[in-house]
XYZ file of C-alpha atoms in Angstrom:
683
model
C 37.964 145.784 86.868
C 38.499 143.177 84.761
C 40.058 140.342 87.240
C 40.428 137.952 84.361
C 42.447 140.461 82.195
C 44.080 141.152 85.087
C 45.632 137.809 85.976
C 46.539 137.264 82.464
C 49.044 139.923 82.508
C 50.209 139.096 85.681
C 50.616 135.456 84.445
C 52.182 136.607 81.064
C 54.910 138.825 83.022
C 56.064 136.200 85.618
C 56.422 134.135 82.871
C 58.992 136.814 81.373
C 60.799 136.843 84.872
C 61.069 133.203 84.806
C 62.038 132.522 81.271
C 64.844 135.112 81.851
C 66.001 133.919 84.955
C 66.420 130.496 82.825
C 68.440 131.974 80.426
C 70.619 134.160 83.021
C 71.249 130.598 84.601
C 72.727 129.420 80.956
C 76.243 128.388 80.803
C 76.871 130.248 77.695
C 78.686 133.220 79.195
C 81.090 133.379 82.638
C 79.752 136.209 85.456
C 81.784 138.971 86.351
C 81.853 139.836 90.010
C 81.272 143.583 90.356
C 82.929 144.821 93.426
C 81.504 147.937 94.956
C 85.191 148.925 96.137
C 86.519 149.555 92.452
C 83.371 151.470 91.914
C 84.237 153.603 95.120
C 87.638 153.948 94.169
C 86.267 155.332 90.637
C 84.492 158.292 91.591
C 86.763 159.089 94.401
C 89.928 159.256 91.884
C 87.607 160.822 89.360
C 87.893 164.665 88.661
C 85.134 167.152 88.917
C 85.607 167.701 84.558
C 84.988 164.100 84.338
C 81.989 164.277 86.551
C 80.787 167.547 84.449
C 81.213 165.605 80.914
C 78.853 162.782 82.049
C 76.167 161.976 79.254
C 72.661 162.792 79.992
C 69.863 162.085 77.447
C 66.870 163.520 79.037
C 67.442 167.434 78.394
C 67.666 166.670 73.932
C 66.894 162.867 73.992
C 70.135 162.353 72.990
C 73.661 161.879 74.692
C 75.544 165.432 75.670
C 77.710 166.376 78.081
C 76.121 167.869 81.161
C 78.361 170.960 81.127
C 77.021 171.404 77.342
C 73.258 171.479 78.000
C 70.851 174.851 77.977
C 68.986 173.763 81.076
C 69.182 173.310 84.561
C 70.194 169.525 84.955
C 71.162 167.879 87.889
C 72.136 164.114 88.247
C 71.996 161.987 91.232
C 74.578 159.091 90.503
C 74.725 155.200 91.819
C 77.493 157.124 94.249
C 74.990 159.559 95.355
C 72.315 157.300 96.449
C 74.349 154.554 97.853
C 76.509 157.195 100.070
C 73.453 159.335 101.102
C 71.808 155.773 102.726
C 68.040 156.339 101.443
C 65.785 153.757 100.955
C 63.014 155.032 98.553
C 63.346 157.148 95.073
C 61.781 160.147 96.332
C 64.278 160.265 99.417
C 66.660 160.405 96.847
C 65.222 163.143 95.137
C 65.892 165.553 97.660
C 69.932 166.137 96.705
C 68.713 168.102 94.301
C 68.445 171.637 93.778
C 64.819 172.897 93.372
C 62.925 169.784 94.184
C 60.812 170.012 97.125
C 60.431 166.721 98.754
C 57.542 166.234 101.620
C 56.891 162.996 103.084
C 53.123 163.083 103.901
C 52.843 159.730 106.199
C 54.728 156.356 105.844
C 53.992 155.880 102.417
C 52.798 159.149 100.651
C 54.936 161.679 99.240
C 54.323 165.319 97.864
C 57.021 165.954 95.259
C 57.466 168.570 92.902
C 60.043 170.908 91.183
C 59.868 174.564 91.505
C 56.334 174.984 93.343
C 52.446 173.924 93.679
C 53.468 171.065 95.696
C 50.908 168.512 96.819
C 50.414 164.560 96.673
C 48.740 165.192 93.650
C 51.429 167.492 92.122
C 50.540 167.413 88.273
C 52.980 169.907 87.101
C 56.155 167.364 87.170
C 56.842 164.308 84.381
C 58.399 161.567 85.846
C 59.577 158.565 83.706
C 61.373 155.158 84.664
C 63.673 154.383 81.524
C 61.863 156.588 79.243
C 58.465 155.284 80.321
C 55.974 157.630 81.708
C 54.234 157.111 84.962
C 51.938 159.666 84.740
C 48.671 158.836 86.247
C 45.714 160.187 84.071
C 43.153 160.324 87.426
C 44.933 163.379 88.360
C 47.999 164.441 85.996
C 50.571 163.033 88.721
C 52.466 160.164 90.109
C 51.961 157.465 92.968
C 55.433 157.635 94.558
C 54.808 154.603 97.137
C 54.289 152.699 93.046
C 57.752 154.093 91.821
C 60.264 151.494 92.726
C 62.840 149.352 91.524
C 66.197 147.812 93.430
C 68.205 151.140 94.192
C 71.378 149.145 93.334
C 70.563 148.954 89.879
C 69.894 152.802 89.366
C 72.543 154.430 87.007
C 71.570 157.626 87.581
C 68.552 160.329 87.738
C 68.348 162.848 85.647
C 66.527 166.316 87.223
C 65.509 168.554 84.580
C 64.302 171.906 86.513
C 61.928 173.680 84.185
C 60.249 172.610 80.920
C 60.550 169.806 79.223
C 57.420 169.852 77.155
C 59.191 170.906 73.656
C 60.369 166.824 73.704
C 58.192 165.374 76.057
C 54.938 166.734 76.103
C 52.199 167.819 78.323
C 52.406 167.742 81.677
C 56.521 168.366 81.594
C 55.476 171.870 82.851
C 58.130 172.579 85.965
C 60.416 169.583 85.260
C 61.218 165.967 84.022
C 62.645 163.390 86.490
C 64.099 160.471 84.262
C 65.359 157.201 86.633
C 67.112 155.214 84.366
C 68.768 151.318 85.437
C 72.187 150.224 84.522
C 72.555 148.468 81.104
C 72.639 144.727 81.602
C 76.066 144.156 80.968
C 76.592 146.345 84.044
C 74.991 143.867 86.513
C 76.781 140.834 85.846
C 77.273 138.443 88.676
C 75.411 138.492 92.037
C 74.161 141.234 94.404
C 72.310 140.161 97.854
C 70.802 142.895 100.311
C 69.741 142.275 103.740
C 68.431 144.653 106.436
C 66.447 145.747 109.189
C 65.675 148.693 111.682
C 63.496 150.912 113.910
C 61.137 151.941 110.896
C 62.626 149.687 108.260
C 61.503 146.546 110.035
C 63.025 144.469 107.154
C 64.077 144.919 103.483
C 65.761 142.381 101.472
C 67.034 142.494 97.488
C 68.732 139.944 95.038
C 69.600 140.500 91.995
C 71.864 138.322 89.400
C 73.043 138.815 85.824
C 74.560 136.857 83.351
C 76.144 137.055 79.645
C 73.021 134.813 77.916
C 75.168 134.942 74.535
C 77.676 136.785 72.307
C 75.505 139.721 71.544
C 73.202 139.701 74.697
C 72.982 140.197 78.783
C 70.785 139.708 81.204
C 69.424 140.331 84.905
C 66.680 139.497 87.240
C 65.859 141.011 90.485
C 63.423 140.584 93.593
C 62.711 143.085 96.324
C 60.943 143.167 99.308
C 60.622 145.482 102.331
C 58.157 146.058 105.389
C 57.980 149.169 106.990
C 56.626 150.771 110.234
C 53.856 153.155 110.670
C 54.737 157.316 110.976
C 53.075 159.179 114.251
C 49.682 161.005 114.737
C 50.460 164.720 114.835
C 47.295 165.143 117.207
C 48.491 162.368 119.582
C 51.653 161.225 119.140
C 49.635 157.709 118.720
C 51.271 155.143 115.880
C 49.264 156.199 112.725
C 48.397 152.594 111.281
C 49.926 153.173 107.926
C 52.640 150.487 107.926
C 53.187 148.917 104.830
C 55.040 146.226 102.502
C 56.011 145.578 99.167
C 57.475 143.176 97.333
C 58.359 143.393 93.026
C 60.248 141.579 90.698
C 61.377 142.481 87.266
C 64.400 141.783 84.474
C 66.329 143.436 81.725
C 68.004 142.041 78.451
C 70.147 144.248 76.775
C 71.849 143.013 73.169
C 72.899 143.544 69.794
C 71.349 142.081 66.629
C 73.810 143.579 63.989
C 76.555 146.074 64.143
C 73.956 148.756 63.756
C 71.019 147.840 65.811
C 70.526 147.285 69.608
C 67.442 146.433 71.250
C 66.223 146.292 75.260
C 63.535 144.268 76.789
C 62.541 144.758 80.422
C 59.401 144.689 82.785
C 58.637 144.814 86.194
C 55.929 143.555 88.482
C 54.670 144.800 91.719
C 52.143 144.046 94.755
C 51.876 146.577 97.666
C 49.919 146.314 101.035
C 49.551 150.164 102.595
C 47.530 150.895 105.883
C 45.783 154.252 106.454
C 43.502 155.553 108.449
C 40.910 157.268 106.345
C 38.322 159.733 107.882
C 35.236 158.471 106.234
C 31.823 160.589 105.348
C 28.260 159.943 106.417
C 26.789 157.371 104.575
C 23.195 155.713 104.840
C 24.201 153.110 107.273
C 26.027 155.686 109.398
C 25.225 158.494 111.293
C 28.204 160.681 111.983
C 31.583 160.767 110.495
C 34.140 158.093 111.281
C 37.563 157.170 110.802
C 38.557 153.628 109.578
C 41.524 151.361 109.716
C 41.659 150.621 105.506
C 44.253 148.783 103.626
C 45.048 150.071 100.106
C 46.171 147.575 97.271
C 48.064 148.702 94.549
C 49.778 146.397 92.030
C 50.792 146.478 88.488
C 53.045 145.468 85.525
C 54.852 146.961 82.917
C 56.808 145.584 79.622
C 59.048 147.883 77.735
C 60.998 147.439 74.364
C 63.410 149.531 72.796
C 65.014 149.179 69.243
C 67.971 151.596 68.283
C 69.203 151.365 64.651
C 72.232 153.422 63.355
C 71.414 153.960 59.944
C 74.912 155.809 59.254
C 77.472 158.271 61.014
C 75.232 160.976 60.953
C 71.623 159.504 61.106
C 69.979 156.748 63.934
C 66.495 155.947 64.981
C 65.052 154.856 67.912
C 61.384 152.992 68.121
C 60.182 152.228 71.635
C 57.071 150.605 72.802
C 55.662 150.250 76.045
C 52.436 148.640 77.981
C 51.540 149.517 81.736
C 48.799 147.903 83.910
C 47.937 149.388 87.444
C 45.441 148.964 90.230
C 44.608 150.820 93.257
C 41.659 149.709 95.734
C 40.871 151.793 98.657
C 38.197 152.510 100.751
C 36.593 155.713 98.720
C 37.792 154.626 95.426
C 39.338 151.480 93.122
C 40.826 152.011 89.769
C 42.432 150.478 86.968
C 44.297 151.908 84.345
C 46.046 150.660 81.149
C 48.581 152.445 79.194
C 50.157 151.623 75.282
C 52.468 154.207 74.073
C 54.432 154.239 70.768
C 57.502 156.568 70.217
C 59.679 156.874 67.398
C 62.741 159.218 67.033
C 64.948 159.896 64.196
C 68.218 162.089 64.601
C 70.147 164.113 61.925
C 72.988 165.406 61.710
C 73.367 167.538 58.343
C 75.139 170.734 57.136
C 77.896 170.503 59.131
C 76.102 172.597 61.527
C 72.673 171.226 62.555
C 71.655 168.087 64.822
C 67.921 167.968 63.930
C 65.344 165.524 65.946
C 62.055 164.663 64.677
C 59.356 162.155 65.538
C 56.127 160.875 66.526
C 54.195 159.277 68.938
C 50.715 157.747 70.216
C 49.392 157.065 73.413
C 46.176 155.342 74.613
C 44.998 155.346 77.983
C 42.046 153.222 79.400
C 40.721 153.123 82.811
C 37.886 151.883 84.794
C 36.742 152.972 88.214
C 34.646 150.974 90.695
C 32.707 154.160 92.028
C 31.417 154.980 95.893
C 29.933 157.151 97.675
C 32.883 159.526 98.615
C 34.831 159.643 94.803
C 33.250 158.543 91.680
C 33.598 159.076 87.635
C 30.854 159.337 85.363
C 31.195 158.069 82.938
C 33.110 155.159 84.961
C 34.959 154.056 82.104
C 37.068 155.877 79.327
C 39.234 155.596 76.601
C 41.463 158.513 75.674
C 44.153 159.113 72.867
C 47.196 161.171 72.490
C 48.807 162.034 69.239
C 51.978 163.635 68.950
C 55.034 164.902 66.815
C 58.243 166.869 67.581
C 60.593 168.340 65.813
C 63.963 170.465 67.293
C 67.118 171.431 65.487
C 70.293 172.295 67.474
C 72.195 174.817 65.527
C 76.475 175.454 66.087
C 76.267 179.408 65.365
C 79.967 179.287 66.490
C 81.596 175.826 66.308
C 82.026 175.030 69.616
C 81.074 177.725 71.134
C 77.232 178.869 70.276
C 74.616 176.948 70.204
C 70.608 177.615 69.119
C 68.449 175.114 69.814
C 64.596 175.844 68.110
C 61.758 172.834 69.018
C 58.536 172.268 69.365
C 56.114 169.646 70.492
C 52.565 169.448 68.594
C 50.224 167.277 70.482
C 46.552 166.466 70.376
C 44.587 165.084 73.479
C 40.449 164.456 73.986
C 39.819 166.900 76.282
C 41.163 170.211 74.968
C 42.412 169.401 71.455
C 45.193 170.872 69.752
C 48.165 171.960 71.971
C 51.309 173.751 70.552
C 54.759 173.719 73.395
C 57.678 175.242 71.565
C 61.072 176.390 73.103
C 64.193 178.584 72.300
C 67.485 178.054 73.825
C 71.061 179.472 73.530
C 74.523 178.295 74.920
C 77.548 180.541 75.024
C 80.625 178.084 75.724
C 83.212 181.087 76.550
C 85.998 178.929 77.472
C 86.477 175.201 78.595
C 85.250 176.214 82.055
C 82.419 178.852 81.926
C 79.218 178.273 80.290
C 76.431 180.440 80.042
C 72.641 179.566 78.483
C 69.088 181.031 78.285
C 65.942 179.921 77.595
C 62.048 180.743 77.136
C 59.700 177.705 77.040
C 55.674 177.240 76.726
C 54.332 174.109 78.423
C 50.867 173.031 79.211
C 49.343 170.747 82.015
C 46.568 169.053 80.218
C 43.021 168.479 82.220
C 43.060 165.134 84.391
C 40.070 162.541 84.077
C 38.939 164.127 87.998
C 38.801 167.645 86.602
C 36.550 166.669 84.047
C 34.468 163.666 84.967
C 35.336 163.555 88.661
C 32.594 163.594 91.678
C 33.968 163.728 95.051
C 31.685 164.425 98.455
C 34.079 166.157 100.148
C 31.915 167.181 103.317
C 28.285 166.088 104.505
C 26.289 167.903 107.045
C 24.620 164.953 108.948
C 20.847 164.990 109.538
C 19.967 166.501 112.977
C 16.691 165.540 115.030
C 13.513 166.754 113.016
C 12.481 168.893 111.623
C 15.844 170.505 111.394
C 18.032 168.846 108.542
C 16.211 165.686 108.107
C 18.235 164.852 105.199
C 21.931 164.734 104.772
C 23.090 167.257 102.773
C 26.554 166.645 100.906
C 28.850 169.179 99.447
C 30.440 167.629 96.004
C 33.443 168.827 94.020
C 32.129 168.602 90.884
C 34.362 167.844 87.502
C 34.127 170.509 84.507
C 33.665 169.342 81.209
C 34.825 172.868 79.972
C 38.067 172.703 81.892
C 40.734 174.083 80.013
C 44.905 173.329 79.879
C 46.940 175.056 82.390
C 49.786 177.095 80.504
C 53.225 178.434 81.364
C 55.707 180.825 80.012
C 58.999 180.473 81.666
C 62.229 182.646 81.057
C 65.701 180.870 82.435
C 69.149 181.911 82.375
C 72.151 179.558 83.630
C 75.766 179.527 84.398
C 78.275 176.914 85.198
C 81.975 177.318 85.895
C 84.718 174.800 87.004
C 86.640 177.441 89.229
C 89.517 175.065 89.413
C 90.060 171.131 88.937
C 88.298 170.512 92.409
C 85.685 173.149 92.338
C 82.456 173.431 90.307
C 79.608 175.834 90.680
C 76.096 175.673 89.020
C 73.171 178.697 89.140
C 70.181 178.621 87.389
C 67.372 181.952 87.866
C 64.172 181.464 86.656
C 60.935 183.346 86.467
C 57.369 181.183 85.453
C 54.682 182.801 84.373
C 51.090 180.330 84.713
C 47.805 181.490 83.377
C 44.727 179.322 83.584
C 45.677 177.600 87.000
C 43.415 175.253 88.588
C 40.607 176.986 90.833
C 37.230 175.954 92.554
C 33.861 177.536 91.705
C 31.131 177.473 94.372
C 27.652 177.190 92.961
C 25.191 176.832 96.118
C 26.310 174.097 98.359
C 28.457 172.778 95.009
C 32.380 173.110 93.909
C 33.417 172.230 90.900
C 36.763 172.794 88.967
C 37.704 176.002 87.135
C 40.646 178.042 85.330
C 40.111 181.509 87.313
C 43.734 181.899 88.761
C 47.254 183.355 87.492
C 50.300 182.855 88.987
C 54.132 183.345 88.819
C 57.004 182.372 90.356
C 60.987 183.419 90.602
C 63.496 181.747 91.997
C 67.283 180.664 91.858
C 68.865 177.192 92.340
C 72.894 176.984 93.016
C 74.850 173.586 93.273
C 78.595 173.587 94.305
C 80.714 170.130 94.395
C 83.716 170.956 96.216
C 86.608 167.900 96.496
C 88.348 169.144 99.272
C 91.020 166.293 99.568
C 91.938 163.418 97.920
C 89.403 161.285 100.332
C 86.722 163.779 101.127
C 84.107 165.282 99.257
C 81.449 168.253 99.594
C 78.175 168.691 97.800
C 75.805 171.679 98.851
C 72.782 172.936 97.295
C 70.518 175.785 97.608
C 67.326 176.981 96.320
C 64.924 179.755 96.860
C 61.632 180.469 95.389
C 59.004 182.977 95.819
C 54.995 181.840 94.222
C 52.431 184.283 93.763
C 49.039 183.858 92.973
C 45.543 185.869 91.898
C 42.312 185.148 91.256
C 40.995 186.672 87.622
C 38.161 187.971 86.497
C 35.158 185.703 88.005
C 37.069 184.155 90.213
C 36.427 184.203 94.241
C 38.741 181.029 95.329
C 41.088 182.778 97.958
C 42.181 179.668 99.716
C 43.880 178.106 96.823
C 45.379 181.271 96.040
C 47.336 180.631 99.739
C 47.924 177.112 98.745
C 49.604 177.690 95.519
C 51.928 180.802 97.368
C 52.283 178.785 100.630
C 52.607 174.778 99.840
C 56.382 174.975 98.648
C 59.394 176.175 101.012
C 60.524 179.517 100.193
C 64.337 178.338 101.003
C 65.768 174.945 100.897
C 69.628 173.958 101.879
C 71.554 170.492 101.464
C 75.111 169.884 102.442
C 76.428 166.274 102.037
C 79.868 165.174 103.089
C 81.793 161.803 101.760
C 84.916 160.954 103.575
C 87.253 157.527 103.137
C 88.869 156.648 106.820
C 91.000 154.518 105.552
C 90.909 151.478 103.477
C 87.644 149.894 104.610
C 85.592 152.660 106.636
C 83.626 155.418 104.949
C 81.476 158.051 106.870
C 78.956 160.118 105.244
C 76.780 162.986 106.460
C 73.734 164.559 105.103
C 72.110 167.669 106.662
C 68.999 169.798 104.858
C 67.426 172.294 106.207
C 63.278 173.131 104.832
C 61.578 176.358 105.173
C 58.017 176.390 106.997
C 54.464 175.798 104.923
C 52.220 178.316 106.265
C 49.306 176.554 103.642
C 50.669 172.788 102.907
C 47.404 171.953 101.491
C 43.334 172.974 101.578
C 43.270 170.765 104.797
C 45.723 172.605 106.522
C 44.447 175.670 105.845
C 40.896 174.466 107.008
C 42.384 173.094 110.424
C 45.029 175.859 110.648
C 47.947 173.633 111.035
C 51.317 175.080 109.796
C 54.098 172.820 108.934
C 57.152 174.483 110.749
C 60.779 174.714 109.371
C 63.065 171.617 110.067
C 66.508 170.427 109.753
C 67.227 166.675 109.194
C 70.699 165.265 109.907
C 71.199 161.849 108.261
C 74.568 159.521 108.843
C 75.647 156.421 107.276
C 78.843 154.771 108.364
C 80.220 151.637 106.148
C 82.936 148.952 106.861
C 84.186 146.180 104.227
C 85.660 143.658 106.204
C 86.239 141.706 102.947
C 86.206 142.846 99.008
C 82.692 141.426 98.315
C 80.716 141.943 101.474
C 79.803 145.547 103.095
C 77.707 146.396 106.478
C 76.516 149.572 106.938
C 74.837 151.542 109.694
C 72.518 154.581 108.789
C 70.806 157.262 111.179
C 67.944 159.235 109.283
C 66.343 162.658 110.995
C 68.626 162.074 113.954
C 67.718 165.237 115.485
C 64.371 165.410 116.435
C 62.509 161.990 117.554
C 59.835 163.008 114.968
C 58.624 166.239 112.806
C 55.891 167.160 110.395
C 56.573 167.854 106.978
C 53.501 167.985 105.365
C 50.056 167.345 105.455
C 47.717 166.107 102.431
C 44.759 167.377 101.116
C 42.163 164.988 101.990
C 41.071 162.004 104.029
C 44.148 161.173 105.862
C 45.209 162.537 109.188
C 48.265 164.569 109.843
C 51.119 162.177 110.308
C 54.858 162.913 111.595
C 58.086 161.264 110.341
C 59.967 159.471 112.970
C 63.584 159.048 113.671
C 64.890 156.075 111.741
C 67.955 153.695 112.528
C 68.824 150.634 110.213
C 71.539 148.213 109.442
C 72.392 147.092 105.817
C 74.807 144.084 104.864
C 75.553 143.958 100.872
C 77.390 141.063 99.340
C 78.254 140.744 95.820
C 79.208 137.201 94.103
């Protein structure tokens, strides 16, 4: 890894953070104190029709009411995050139907949408303010590194189903976009402090101010220290405690009455402990476990310029840079990403809303190869070129809309990829909306599937003359590995039965081809595409405002995943994992109550079905993950307007429970019961 380059990047972002801090301390504008009380009152007073008319942007890369989107959309709002008592983004995603979230240990999660879950889930695209946090090593997300000050999140838009037509490869089973607040909405100061049994200590500071008549900004700093989980084997501490510190800034401004801009960035450093089962190496005779410390760090910068050309035409140019480093006992990696994206939205002929654009992404990576994990070559640069066009056509004004579009993308692994979709939305009346969609999406190969070499087992030497030398069983990359493909069929129905009751239902069928499998040649495994699969399911959500001070939100999801090998394939183990790594049934019930002027009580119970084969490791060891029910409770008190004190209990029904078993290296770890207290002060 290039340490000098990394230090220069880190120094540059810290300078940007410090510079924005100086700007925010400027007396050019008066800071406004935000009251959480007014925010909560506004939320409780809002009708469900107001919530359904909330603007979302991820579905069509433009603002449109949630009720008028031809996709399975669920929005997790800032109020939802606050009332849930969660302390991380993955835990917040449990609120959305169709999303499978499982905690592997204290610092690792398995997150997916509509099946095929695992720590290295590769069919889900995750964005932070439109910046992809995809990691090309395994086509997935390191969830431990995705964080920000939770109070600064405006909403999380969760799109279940393909989003590849607009967002490109790897938006196969869904898209998650974590959207932070505009700088003008975070004026004044915020301090949060807390501690508990698992949350040993956490703190956050944010300050925002008006910089000038045409610009606003904020900066934040966040720190936490979390305790370890519990080993499933002996109920001892799992040695996976971790701590994190991060800082960032955001500036929003208006250049002219037709031009707006955003500039933001983050920097973080994470220390994660883990127990790793090491393989035989020349200086060791038998497999052993070591206590490893994962050093994960990174920074990012994003700039966005929006120009209103006319009442019917607007353009957006976004550029971001992302640098990540991760060092652990079996691998070290550095990745740099530069992404440029241009979009033009144009209304014409009275009934057409056209979006077209082009993009370019360059990914450079560098690996420190070890005996356990190696990449050949250790350094690689990949370029991705893309173009998109989509037209939303009003067939019958305000009642029937047809959307046609496709993404055209070229990558260095499989060449040219086309990802089209067709959607139809019928708004029968103000209360009833029906929609359907057919989409094609691809999941392009990852670095490990093409260039990787993983030592998955070693037969240690025995006494001569038997096995005088160790024999390594390797999993090798396959330069001919192809893209996984999906054809998805979806239908949905939304109804606002009454002003205080809304219902959302989605049915889907997914047809997959060329799924990842493994081919055995002698004692060597390699990646292959000799598998196909399908999944069928439904997702439902109900919002019910029972009375003025009590709201209930319920969601249920069902999925049945099927897989089989095709001609030339014999990977029965992967078939079982694909079919049984996601829960068949999930149910969530959330209750929010205002108990008088200064007290609130939030209850959240969710049920997750069993996993009979969470991963290959689980299948080999025969360990199943039982179904479980979790109960979280949050009680908050506001003695004064600018101070809130909350007591939160999580996973209260059991002392500990198992949620998932990771694919490699780390032992099965259980999630512990947790209690913490938190104080938030605004000024």
